PDB file of C-alpha atoms in Angstrom:
ATOM      1  CA  MET X 289     134.275 115.965 151.604  1.00  0.00           C
ATOM      2  CA  ASN X 290     130.990 117.807 152.100  1.00  0.00           C
ATOM      3  CA  ARG X 291     130.332 121.349 153.281  1.00  0.00           C
ATOM      4  CA  GLU X 292     130.195 120.338 156.954  1.00  0.00           C
ATOM      5  CA  GLU X 293     133.598 118.670 156.702  1.00  0.00           C
ATOM      6  CA  LEU X 294     135.031 121.671 154.867  1.00  0.00           C
ATOM      7  CA  GLU X 295     133.746 124.033 157.553  1.00  0.00           C
ATOM      8  CA  ARG X 296     135.151 121.777 160.283  1.00  0.00           C
ATOM      9  CA  LEU X 297     138.627 121.899 158.722  1.00  0.00           C
ATOM     10  CA  TYR X 298     138.375 125.690 158.405  1.00  0.00           C
ATOM     11  CA  LYS X 299     137.319 125.970 162.043  1.00  0.00           C
ATOM     12  CA  GLU X 300     140.012 123.625 163.336  1.00  0.00           C
ATOM     13  CA  LEU X 301     142.970 124.671 161.238  1.00  0.00           C
ATOM     14  CA  ILE X 302     142.609 127.335 158.543  1.00  0.00           C
ATOM     15  CA  ILE X 303     140.878 130.120 160.493  1.00  0.00           C
ATOM     16  CA  PRO X 304     143.022 129.884 163.666  1.00  0.00           C
ATOM     17  CA  GLU X 305     146.233 129.504 161.669  1.00  0.00           C
ATOM     18  CA  SER X 306     145.358 132.481 159.435  1.00  0.00           C
ATOM     19  CA  LYS X 307     144.296 134.674 162.355  1.00  0.00           C
ATOM     20  CA  ALA X 308     147.557 134.095 164.211  1.00  0.00           C
ATOM     21  CA  PRO X 309     150.060 133.100 161.537  1.00  0.00           C
ATOM     22  CA  TYR X 310     153.402 131.772 162.707  1.00  0.00           C
ATOM     23  CA  HIS X 311     156.403 134.105 162.293  1.00  0.00           C
ATOM     24  CA  PHE X 312     154.186 136.659 160.563  1.00  0.00           C
ATOM     25  CA  GLU X 313     156.239 139.807 160.739  1.00  0.00           C
ATOM     26  CA  LYS X 314     157.841 142.253 158.365  1.00  0.00           C
ATOM     27  CA  LYS X 315     161.645 142.131 158.590  1.00  0.00           C
ATOM     28  CA  ASP X 316     164.566 143.961 157.022  1.00  0.00           C
ATOM     29  CA  GLY X 317     166.897 142.342 154.547  1.00  0.00           C
ATOM     30  CA  ASP X 318     166.587 139.801 151.750  1.00  0.00           C
ATOM     31  CA  ASN X 319     163.142 138.605 150.938  1.00  0.00           C
ATOM     32  CA  VAL X 320     161.306 136.459 148.424  1.00  0.00           C
ATOM     33  CA  LEU X 321     158.103 137.604 146.766  1.00  0.00           C
ATOM     34  CA  ALA X 322     155.175 135.187 146.624  1.00  0.00           C
ATOM     35  CA  TYR X 323     152.582 136.860 144.435  1.00  0.00           C
ATOM     36  CA  ASN X 324     149.552 135.686 142.499  1.00  0.00           C
ATOM     37  CA  PRO X 325     148.540 138.489 140.104  1.00  0.00           C
ATOM     38  CA  VAL X 326     145.296 136.708 139.253  1.00  0.00           C
ATOM     39  CA  CYS X 327     143.839 137.121 142.756  1.00  0.00           C
ATOM     40  CA  GLY X 328     146.203 139.692 144.303  1.00  0.00           C
ATOM     41  CA  ASP X 329     147.501 137.538 147.160  1.00  0.00           C
ATOM     42  CA  LYS X 330     150.952 138.847 148.005  1.00  0.00           C
ATOM     43  CA  PHE X 331     153.441 137.756 150.660  1.00  0.00           C
ATOM     44  CA  ARG X 332     157.106 138.360 151.278  1.00  0.00           C
ATOM     45  CA  ILE X 333     159.256 135.695 152.889  1.00  0.00           C
ATOM     46  CA  PHE X 334     162.157 137.179 154.830  1.00  0.00           C
ATOM     47  CA  THR X 335     165.143 134.889 154.605  1.00  0.00           C
ATOM     48  CA  GLU X 336     167.749 136.565 156.798  1.00  0.00           C
ATOM     49  CA  GLY X 337     168.119 135.039 160.251  1.00  0.00           C
ATOM     50  CA  GLU X 338     164.969 133.368 161.526  1.00  0.00           C
ATOM     51  CA  ILE X 339     162.544 132.963 158.652  1.00  0.00           C
ATOM     52  CA  HIS X 340     159.403 135.121 158.685  1.00  0.00           C
ATOM     53  CA  PHE X 341     156.710 136.070 156.249  1.00  0.00           C
ATOM     54  CA  HIS X 342     154.302 138.951 155.882  1.00  0.00           C
ATOM     55  CA  GLY X 343     151.633 140.134 153.453  1.00  0.00           C
ATOM     56  CA  HIS X 344     148.010 139.576 152.593  1.00  0.00           C
ATOM     57  CA  GLY X 345     145.838 136.926 151.033  1.00  0.00           C
ATOM     58  CA  CYS X 346     142.910 134.613 151.630  1.00  0.00           C
ATOM     59  CA  ALA X 347     142.765 132.512 154.794  1.00  0.00           C
ATOM     60  CA  LEU X 348     143.960 129.422 152.938  1.00  0.00           C
ATOM     61  CA  SER X 349     147.062 131.036 151.435  1.00  0.00           C
ATOM     62  CA  LYS X 350     147.950 132.729 154.731  1.00  0.00           C
ATOM     63  CA  ALA X 351     147.424 129.561 156.780  1.00  0.00           C
ATOM     64  CA  SER X 352     149.489 127.596 154.290  1.00  0.00           C
ATOM     65  CA  GLY X 353     152.292 130.192 154.508  1.00  0.00           C
ATOM     66  CA  SER X 354     152.157 129.925 158.284  1.00  0.00           C
ATOM     67  CA  LEU X 355     152.492 126.137 158.141  1.00  0.00           C
ATOM     68  CA  LEU X 356     155.430 126.575 155.770  1.00  0.00           C
ATOM     69  CA  MET X 357     157.153 128.783 158.360  1.00  0.00           C
ATOM     70  CA  ARG X 358     156.651 126.089 161.000  1.00  0.00           C
ATOM     71  CA  GLN X 359     158.054 123.439 158.667  1.00  0.00           C
ATOM     72  CA  LEU X 360     161.117 125.475 157.703  1.00  0.00           C
ATOM     73  CA  GLU X 361     162.202 125.900 161.288  1.00  0.00           C
ATOM     74  CA  GLN X 362     165.087 123.603 162.287  1.00  0.00           C
ATOM     75  CA  ARG X 363     165.732 122.595 158.681  1.00  0.00           C
ATOM     76  CA  ASN X 364     168.767 123.429 156.580  1.00  0.00           C
ATOM     77  CA  ALA X 365     168.409 124.436 152.919  1.00  0.00           C
ATOM     78  CA  GLU X 366     168.722 120.891 151.548  1.00  0.00           C
ATOM     79  CA  GLU X 367     166.213 119.490 154.026  1.00  0.00           C
ATOM     80  CA  ALA X 368     163.860 122.376 153.312  1.00  0.00           C
ATOM     81  CA  LYS X 369     163.995 121.772 149.552  1.00  0.00           C
ATOM     82  CA  GLU X 370     163.241 118.086 150.002  1.00  0.00           C
ATOM     83  CA  MET X 371     160.376 118.791 152.406  1.00  0.00           C
ATOM     84  CA  ILE X 372     158.802 121.383 150.091  1.00  0.00           C
ATOM     85  CA  ARG X 373     159.150 119.112 147.056  1.00  0.00           C
ATOM     86  CA  GLN X 374     157.369 116.323 148.919  1.00  0.00           C
ATOM     87  CA  PHE X 375     154.543 118.643 149.906  1.00  0.00           C
ATOM     88  CA  VAL X 376     154.162 120.118 146.409  1.00  0.00           C
ATOM     89  CA  ALA X 377     154.072 116.588 144.944  1.00  0.00           C
ATOM     90  CA  ALA X 378     151.425 115.531 147.476  1.00  0.00           C
ATOM     91  CA  VAL X 379     149.268 118.571 146.661  1.00  0.00           C
ATOM     92  CA  LYS X 380     149.576 118.078 142.912  1.00  0.00           C
ATOM     93  CA  SER X 381     148.830 114.357 143.084  1.00  0.00           C
ATOM     94  CA  GLY X 382     146.152 114.838 145.756  1.00  0.00           C
ATOM     95  CA  THR X 383     147.659 112.249 148.098  1.00  0.00           C
ATOM     96  CA  PRO X 384     147.448 113.470 151.720  1.00  0.00           C
ATOM     97  CA  GLU X 385     148.410 110.005 153.013  1.00  0.00           C
ATOM     98  CA  SER X 386     151.937 110.500 151.649  1.00  0.00           C
ATOM     99  CA  LEU X 387     152.580 113.198 154.276  1.00  0.00           C
ATOM    100  CA  ASN X 388     153.274 112.360 157.883  1.00  0.00           C
ATOM    101  CA  ASN X 389     151.728 115.586 159.153  1.00  0.00           C
ATOM    102  CA  ASP X 390     148.058 116.183 159.988  1.00  0.00           C
ATOM    103  CA  SER X 391     148.018 119.907 159.162  1.00  0.00           C
ATOM    104  CA  LEU X 392     149.745 119.477 155.804  1.00  0.00           C
ATOM    105  CA  SER X 393     147.489 116.529 154.986  1.00  0.00           C
ATOM    106  CA  THR X 394     144.517 118.798 155.677  1.00  0.00           C
ATOM    107  CA  LEU X 395     145.791 121.281 153.083  1.00  0.00           C
ATOM    108  CA  VAL X 396     145.960 118.488 150.510  1.00  0.00           C
ATOM    109  CA  ALA X 397     142.439 117.382 151.426  1.00  0.00           C
ATOM    110  CA  LEU X 398     141.214 120.956 150.951  1.00  0.00           C
ATOM    111  CA  LYS X 399     142.875 121.121 147.535  1.00  0.00           C
ATOM    112  CA  ASN X 400     141.121 117.888 146.601  1.00  0.00           C
ATOM    113  CA  TYR X 401     137.787 119.428 147.625  1.00  0.00           C
ATOM    114  CA  ASP X 402     137.816 122.702 145.736  1.00  0.00           C
ATOM    115  CA  GLY X 403     141.058 122.706 143.761  1.00  0.00           C
ATOM    116  CA  ARG X 404     142.611 125.794 145.311  1.00  0.00           C
ATOM    117  CA  GLU X 405     146.133 124.633 144.567  1.00  0.00           C
ATOM    118  CA  ASP X 406     147.387 128.155 143.782  1.00  0.00           C
ATOM    119  CA  CYS X 407     146.354 129.422 147.230  1.00  0.00           C
ATOM    120  CA  ILE X 408     147.984 126.501 149.025  1.00  0.00           C
ATOM    121  CA  LEU X 409     151.235 126.492 147.055  1.00  0.00           C
ATOM    122  CA  LEU X 410     151.803 130.251 146.685  1.00  0.00           C
ATOM    123  CA  THR X 411     154.444 130.651 149.406  1.00  0.00           C
ATOM    124  CA  TRP X 412     155.757 127.095 149.034  1.00  0.00           C
ATOM    125  CA  ASN X 413     156.557 127.504 145.332  1.00  0.00           C
ATOM    126  CA  ALA X 414     158.192 130.893 145.941  1.00  0.00           C
ATOM    127  CA  MET X 415     160.379 129.447 148.692  1.00  0.00           C
ATOM    128  CA  LEU X 416     161.309 126.396 146.622  1.00  0.00           C
ATOM    129  CA  ASN X 417     162.242 128.590 143.679  1.00  0.00           C
ATOM    130  CA  TYR X 418     164.413 130.701 145.972  1.00  0.00           C
ATOM    131  CA  LEU X 419     166.168 127.651 147.440  1.00  0.00           C
ATOM    132  CA  GLU X 420     166.751 126.112 144.026  1.00  0.00           C
ATOM    133  CA  THR X 421     168.192 129.247 142.458  1.00  0.00           C
ATOM    134  CA  LYS X 422     170.178 130.866 145.266  1.00  0.00           C
TER     135      LYS X 422
ATOM    136  CA  MET B 195     136.972 137.621 104.264  1.00  0.00           C
ATOM    137  CA  ILE B 196     138.452 136.422 101.043  1.00  0.00           C
ATOM    138  CA  GLU B 197     136.895 136.761  97.618  1.00  0.00           C
ATOM    139  CA  SER B 198     138.979 134.040  96.012  1.00  0.00           C
ATOM    140  CA  VAL B 199     142.133 132.104  96.882  1.00  0.00           C
ATOM    141  CA  GLY B 200     144.730 131.174  94.265  1.00  0.00           C
ATOM    142  CA  GLU B 201     148.020 129.337  94.535  1.00  0.00           C
ATOM    143  CA  LYS B 202     150.005 132.575  94.567  1.00  0.00           C
ATOM    144  CA  VAL B 203     147.478 135.350  94.690  1.00  0.00           C
ATOM    145  CA  SER B 204     144.391 135.831  96.827  1.00  0.00           C
ATOM    146  CA  SER B 205     141.906 138.643  96.780  1.00  0.00           C
ATOM    147  CA  TYR B 206     139.762 139.982  99.558  1.00  0.00           C
ATOM    148  CA  ARG B 207     136.266 141.346  99.574  1.00  0.00           C
ATOM    149  CA  GLN B 208     135.826 145.072  99.509  1.00  0.00           C
ATOM    150  CA  PHE B 209     136.433 146.987 102.744  1.00  0.00           C
ATOM    151  CA  PRO B 210     135.024 146.692 105.407  1.00  0.00           C
ATOM    152  CA  PHE B 211     134.109 143.073 104.622  1.00  0.00           C
ATOM    153  CA  SER B 212     137.812 142.324 104.094  1.00  0.00           C
ATOM    154  CA  LEU B 213     138.256 142.702 107.870  1.00  0.00           C
ATOM    155  CA  ASP B 214     135.520 140.238 108.734  1.00  0.00           C
ATOM    156  CA  ALA B 215     137.412 137.023 109.499  1.00  0.00           C
ATOM    157  CA  GLY B 216     135.699 133.664 109.526  1.00  0.00           C
ATOM    158  CA  THR B 217     132.093 133.021 110.367  1.00  0.00           C
ATOM    159  CA  PRO B 218     130.302 136.158 111.521  1.00  0.00           C
ATOM    160  CA  ASN B 219     129.259 136.179 115.192  1.00  0.00           C
ATOM    161  CA  VAL B 220     125.634 135.473 114.295  1.00  0.00           C
ATOM    162  CA  GLN B 221     124.540 134.449 117.779  1.00  0.00           C
ATOM    163  CA  GLY B 222     126.226 137.541 119.220  1.00  0.00           C
ATOM    164  CA  VAL B 223     124.381 139.837 116.836  1.00  0.00           C
ATOM    165  CA  LEU B 224     121.040 138.149 117.518  1.00  0.00           C
ATOM    166  CA  GLY B 225     121.728 138.189 121.276  1.00  0.00           C
ATOM    167  CA  LEU B 226     122.540 141.889 121.203  1.00  0.00           C
ATOM    168  CA  GLY B 227     119.319 142.553 119.274  1.00  0.00           C
ATOM    169  CA  ALA B 228     117.291 140.584 121.813  1.00  0.00           C
ATOM    170  CA  ALA B 229     118.992 142.470 124.664  1.00  0.00           C
ATOM    171  CA  VAL B 230     118.198 145.826 123.052  1.00  0.00           C
ATOM    172  CA  ASP B 231     114.554 144.753 122.550  1.00  0.00           C
ATOM    173  CA  PHE B 232     114.346 143.655 126.177  1.00  0.00           C
ATOM    174  CA  LEU B 233     115.890 146.851 127.544  1.00  0.00           C
ATOM    175  CA  THR B 234     113.779 149.167 125.406  1.00  0.00           C
ATOM    176  CA  GLN B 235     110.530 147.597 126.609  1.00  0.00           C
ATOM    177  CA  LEU B 236     111.492 148.088 130.260  1.00  0.00           C
ATOM    178  CA  ASP B 237     110.118 150.920 132.297  1.00  0.00           C
ATOM    179  CA  ARG B 238     113.517 152.526 132.861  1.00  0.00           C
ATOM    180  CA  ALA B 239     112.400 154.636 135.791  1.00  0.00           C
ATOM    181  CA  ALA B 240     110.882 151.611 137.514  1.00  0.00           C
ATOM    182  CA  ALA B 241     114.037 149.572 136.828  1.00  0.00           C
ATOM    183  CA  ARG B 242     116.251 152.288 138.326  1.00  0.00           C
ATOM    184  CA  SER B 243     113.969 152.572 141.296  1.00  0.00           C
ATOM    185  CA  HIS B 244     113.986 148.774 141.824  1.00  0.00           C
ATOM    186  CA  VAL B 245     117.795 148.631 141.806  1.00  0.00           C
ATOM    187  CA  ALA B 246     118.008 151.649 144.125  1.00  0.00           C
ATOM    188  CA  ARG B 247     115.520 150.028 146.526  1.00  0.00           C
ATOM    189  CA  LEU B 248     117.537 146.786 146.687  1.00  0.00           C
ATOM    190  CA  THR B 249     120.780 148.700 147.169  1.00  0.00           C
ATOM    191  CA  SER B 250     119.289 150.815 149.929  1.00  0.00           C
ATOM    192  CA  LYS B 251     117.788 147.731 151.610  1.00  0.00           C
ATOM    193  CA  PHE B 252     121.208 146.065 151.605  1.00  0.00           C
ATOM    194  CA  ALA B 253     123.005 149.164 152.900  1.00  0.00           C
ATOM    195  CA  GLN B 254     120.456 149.571 155.700  1.00  0.00           C
ATOM    196  CA  GLY B 255     120.321 145.843 156.461  1.00  0.00           C
ATOM    197  CA  VAL B 256     124.038 145.369 156.977  1.00  0.00           C
ATOM    198  CA  LYS B 257     124.106 148.157 159.536  1.00  0.00           C
ATOM    199  CA  SER B 258     123.015 145.444 161.981  1.00  0.00           C
ATOM    200  CA  ILE B 259     126.292 143.600 161.336  1.00  0.00           C
ATOM    201  CA  ALA B 260     129.052 145.576 163.060  1.00  0.00           C
ATOM    202  CA  GLU B 261     131.801 143.799 161.091  1.00  0.00           C
ATOM    203  CA  VAL B 262     130.492 144.879 157.679  1.00  0.00           C
ATOM    204  CA  ARG B 263     132.113 148.091 156.466  1.00  0.00           C
ATOM    205  CA  LEU B 264     130.677 149.592 153.306  1.00  0.00           C
ATOM    206  CA  LEU B 265     132.990 151.700 151.215  1.00  0.00           C
ATOM    207  CA  PRO B 266     131.495 155.133 151.734  1.00  0.00           C
ATOM    208  CA  PHE B 267     131.016 156.153 148.148  1.00  0.00           C
ATOM    209  CA  PHE B 268     128.326 154.329 146.264  1.00  0.00           C
ATOM    210  CA  ASP B 269     125.460 155.440 144.154  1.00  0.00           C
ATOM    211  CA  GLU B 270     122.211 153.639 144.938  1.00  0.00           C
ATOM    212  CA  GLU B 271     121.071 153.749 141.320  1.00  0.00           C
ATOM    213  CA  SER B 272     124.224 151.980 140.193  1.00  0.00           C
ATOM    214  CA  GLY B 273     123.350 148.991 142.370  1.00  0.00           C
ATOM    215  CA  ILE B 274     127.029 148.411 143.121  1.00  0.00           C
ATOM    216  CA  VAL B 275     128.260 148.278 146.702  1.00  0.00           C
ATOM    217  CA  SER B 276     131.799 147.419 147.805  1.00  0.00           C
ATOM    218  CA  PHE B 277     132.414 146.255 151.336  1.00  0.00           C
ATOM    219  CA  ASN B 278     134.622 144.306 153.694  1.00  0.00           C
ATOM    220  CA  VAL B 279     133.714 142.026 156.564  1.00  0.00           C
ATOM    221  CA  GLY B 280     135.951 142.421 159.625  1.00  0.00           C
ATOM    222  CA  ASP B 281     139.364 140.930 158.977  1.00  0.00           C
ATOM    223  CA  ILE B 282     137.982 138.256 156.663  1.00  0.00           C
ATOM    224  CA  HIS B 283     139.633 138.448 153.263  1.00  0.00           C
ATOM    225  CA  ALA B 284     137.258 139.377 150.445  1.00  0.00           C
ATOM    226  CA  HIS B 285     137.929 136.086 148.648  1.00  0.00           C
ATOM    227  CA  ASP B 286     136.902 134.176 151.754  1.00  0.00           C
ATOM    228  CA  VAL B 287     133.718 136.270 151.925  1.00  0.00           C
ATOM    229  CA  ALA B 288     132.957 135.445 148.290  1.00  0.00           C
ATOM    230  CA  GLY B 289     133.787 131.765 148.796  1.00  0.00           C
ATOM    231  CA  PHE B 290     131.494 131.498 151.822  1.00  0.00           C
ATOM    232  CA  LEU B 291     128.599 133.262 150.066  1.00  0.00           C
ATOM    233  CA  ASN B 292     129.177 131.077 147.019  1.00  0.00           C
ATOM    234  CA  ARG B 293     128.428 128.008 149.126  1.00  0.00           C
ATOM    235  CA  ASP B 294     125.037 129.626 149.838  1.00  0.00           C
ATOM    236  CA  ASN B 295     124.554 130.046 146.057  1.00  0.00           C
ATOM    237  CA  ILE B 296     125.187 133.788 146.204  1.00  0.00           C
ATOM    238  CA  ALA B 297     127.575 135.053 143.549  1.00  0.00           C
ATOM    239  CA  ILE B 298     129.503 138.248 144.236  1.00  0.00           C
ATOM    240  CA  ARG B 299     132.786 139.688 143.002  1.00  0.00           C
ATOM    241  CA  ALA B 300     135.881 139.928 145.179  1.00  0.00           C
ATOM    242  CA  GLY B 301     139.359 141.255 144.664  1.00  0.00           C
ATOM    243  CA  MET B 302     140.855 144.472 143.386  1.00  0.00           C
ATOM    244  CA  HIS B 303     138.262 145.079 140.656  1.00  0.00           C
ATOM    245  CA  CYS B 304     140.943 146.333 138.243  1.00  0.00           C
ATOM    246  CA  THR B 305     141.435 149.332 140.558  1.00  0.00           C
ATOM    247  CA  GLN B 306     144.725 148.504 142.251  1.00  0.00           C
ATOM    248  CA  PRO B 307     145.949 152.137 142.522  1.00  0.00           C
ATOM    249  CA  LEU B 308     142.628 153.188 144.086  1.00  0.00           C
ATOM    250  CA  LEU B 309     142.747 150.355 146.623  1.00  0.00           C
ATOM    251  CA  ASP B 310     146.376 151.209 147.414  1.00  0.00           C
ATOM    252  CA  ASP B 311     145.275 154.770 148.049  1.00  0.00           C
ATOM    253  CA  LEU B 312     142.469 153.574 150.320  1.00  0.00           C
ATOM    254  CA  ASN B 313     144.937 151.241 152.059  1.00  0.00           C
ATOM    255  CA  LEU B 314     142.793 148.233 151.194  1.00  0.00           C
ATOM    256  CA  GLU B 315     144.012 144.852 149.957  1.00  0.00           C
ATOM    257  CA  ALA B 316     140.755 143.814 148.348  1.00  0.00           C
ATOM    258  CA  THR B 317     137.026 144.273 148.700  1.00  0.00           C
ATOM    259  CA  ALA B 318     133.900 142.220 148.248  1.00  0.00           C
ATOM    260  CA  ARG B 319     131.458 143.760 145.795  1.00  0.00           C
ATOM    261  CA  VAL B 320     127.795 143.077 145.291  1.00  0.00           C
ATOM    262  CA  SER B 321     125.907 144.273 142.207  1.00  0.00           C
ATOM    263  CA  PHE B 322     122.131 144.352 142.202  1.00  0.00           C
ATOM    264  CA  SER B 323     120.165 144.366 138.981  1.00  0.00           C
ATOM    265  CA  ILE B 324     116.639 144.202 137.705  1.00  0.00           C
ATOM    266  CA  TYR B 325     116.412 140.428 138.119  1.00  0.00           C
ATOM    267  CA  ASN B 326     117.300 140.479 141.834  1.00  0.00           C
ATOM    268  CA  THR B 327     114.609 140.424 144.505  1.00  0.00           C
ATOM    269  CA  GLU B 328     114.185 141.771 148.025  1.00  0.00           C
ATOM    270  CA  ASP B 329     114.155 138.174 149.254  1.00  0.00           C
ATOM    271  CA  GLU B 330     117.620 137.718 147.754  1.00  0.00           C
ATOM    272  CA  VAL B 331     118.880 140.788 149.625  1.00  0.00           C
ATOM    273  CA  ASP B 332     117.552 139.203 152.840  1.00  0.00           C
ATOM    274  CA  ARG B 333     119.339 135.957 151.974  1.00  0.00           C
ATOM    275  CA  LEU B 334     122.574 137.858 151.352  1.00  0.00           C
ATOM    276  CA  ILE B 335     122.365 139.662 154.697  1.00  0.00           C
ATOM    277  CA  SER B 336     121.528 136.418 156.471  1.00  0.00           C
ATOM    278  CA  SER B 337     124.485 134.689 154.835  1.00  0.00           C
ATOM    279  CA  LEU B 338     126.803 137.516 155.924  1.00  0.00           C
ATOM    280  CA  GLN B 339     125.518 137.131 159.492  1.00  0.00           C
ATOM    281  CA  LYS B 340     126.274 133.416 159.318  1.00  0.00           C
ATOM    282  CA  LEU B 341     129.751 134.126 157.964  1.00  0.00           C
ATOM    283  CA  VAL B 342     130.586 136.521 160.808  1.00  0.00           C
ATOM    284  CA  ALA B 343     129.378 133.991 163.408  1.00  0.00           C
ATOM    285  CA  PHE B 344     131.294 131.177 161.714  1.00  0.00           C
ATOM    286  CA  TRP B 345     134.558 133.065 161.409  1.00  0.00           C
ATOM    287  CA  LYS B 346     134.773 133.972 165.118  1.00  0.00           C
TER     288      LYS B 346
END
């Protein structure tokens, strides 16, 4: 990937998704903290009723959180765990082709370009930890 | 630093050398000396004036970019200016400038309570010094203009 390709992916996916994140709203009730103290990105995932998230971070972490919200919809806890594990494995191994989803594959491609795994996985790891320990 | 090491008893050199562990930081000492030599031969007034000129040029230059908001309190002689660009997160600002070979700092700058008080999540921060040039300030402003256009 070169700079032009990177900027195209930001234009097509990351910027629009981060400017209008899906289910981005502060809610009452139980929530999960997704926080990276190294950079300060901080989101809360609200788990009561319809899932939402809210907080602040770079465009990549916010867009990734938004895509997580989309993916969690219509899935029960077991399905959600499996889906998140597959995505985390794809990001860590850098294999976008293992995912049958263009947007998620783009996140993996971005990680392969500049290694921003922590930004991409911030909300995903927090949600997986919540699902595995609740 | 030790004086001698025995099977059961060791002795250390006399204080303060007893506290000096391992190989002394020779390159650090020589580097500090070279830095002191360099700084003492500078015309301090001219250096301060150069940094202030660059800072002022930047502060004036970004007025043409509506999205750039400078934090109101900065001292031109310090050469340090914190700012935000529209709703673009400071780390995205830094990442974009980095791809134009411009290195700035972004984040909370170890001042989390201050940023909380200012109701800010993070800021970008540029620091000018004696080795920066007016041309580099122009490049920085131009890169910020490109960023704003790109992010729309």
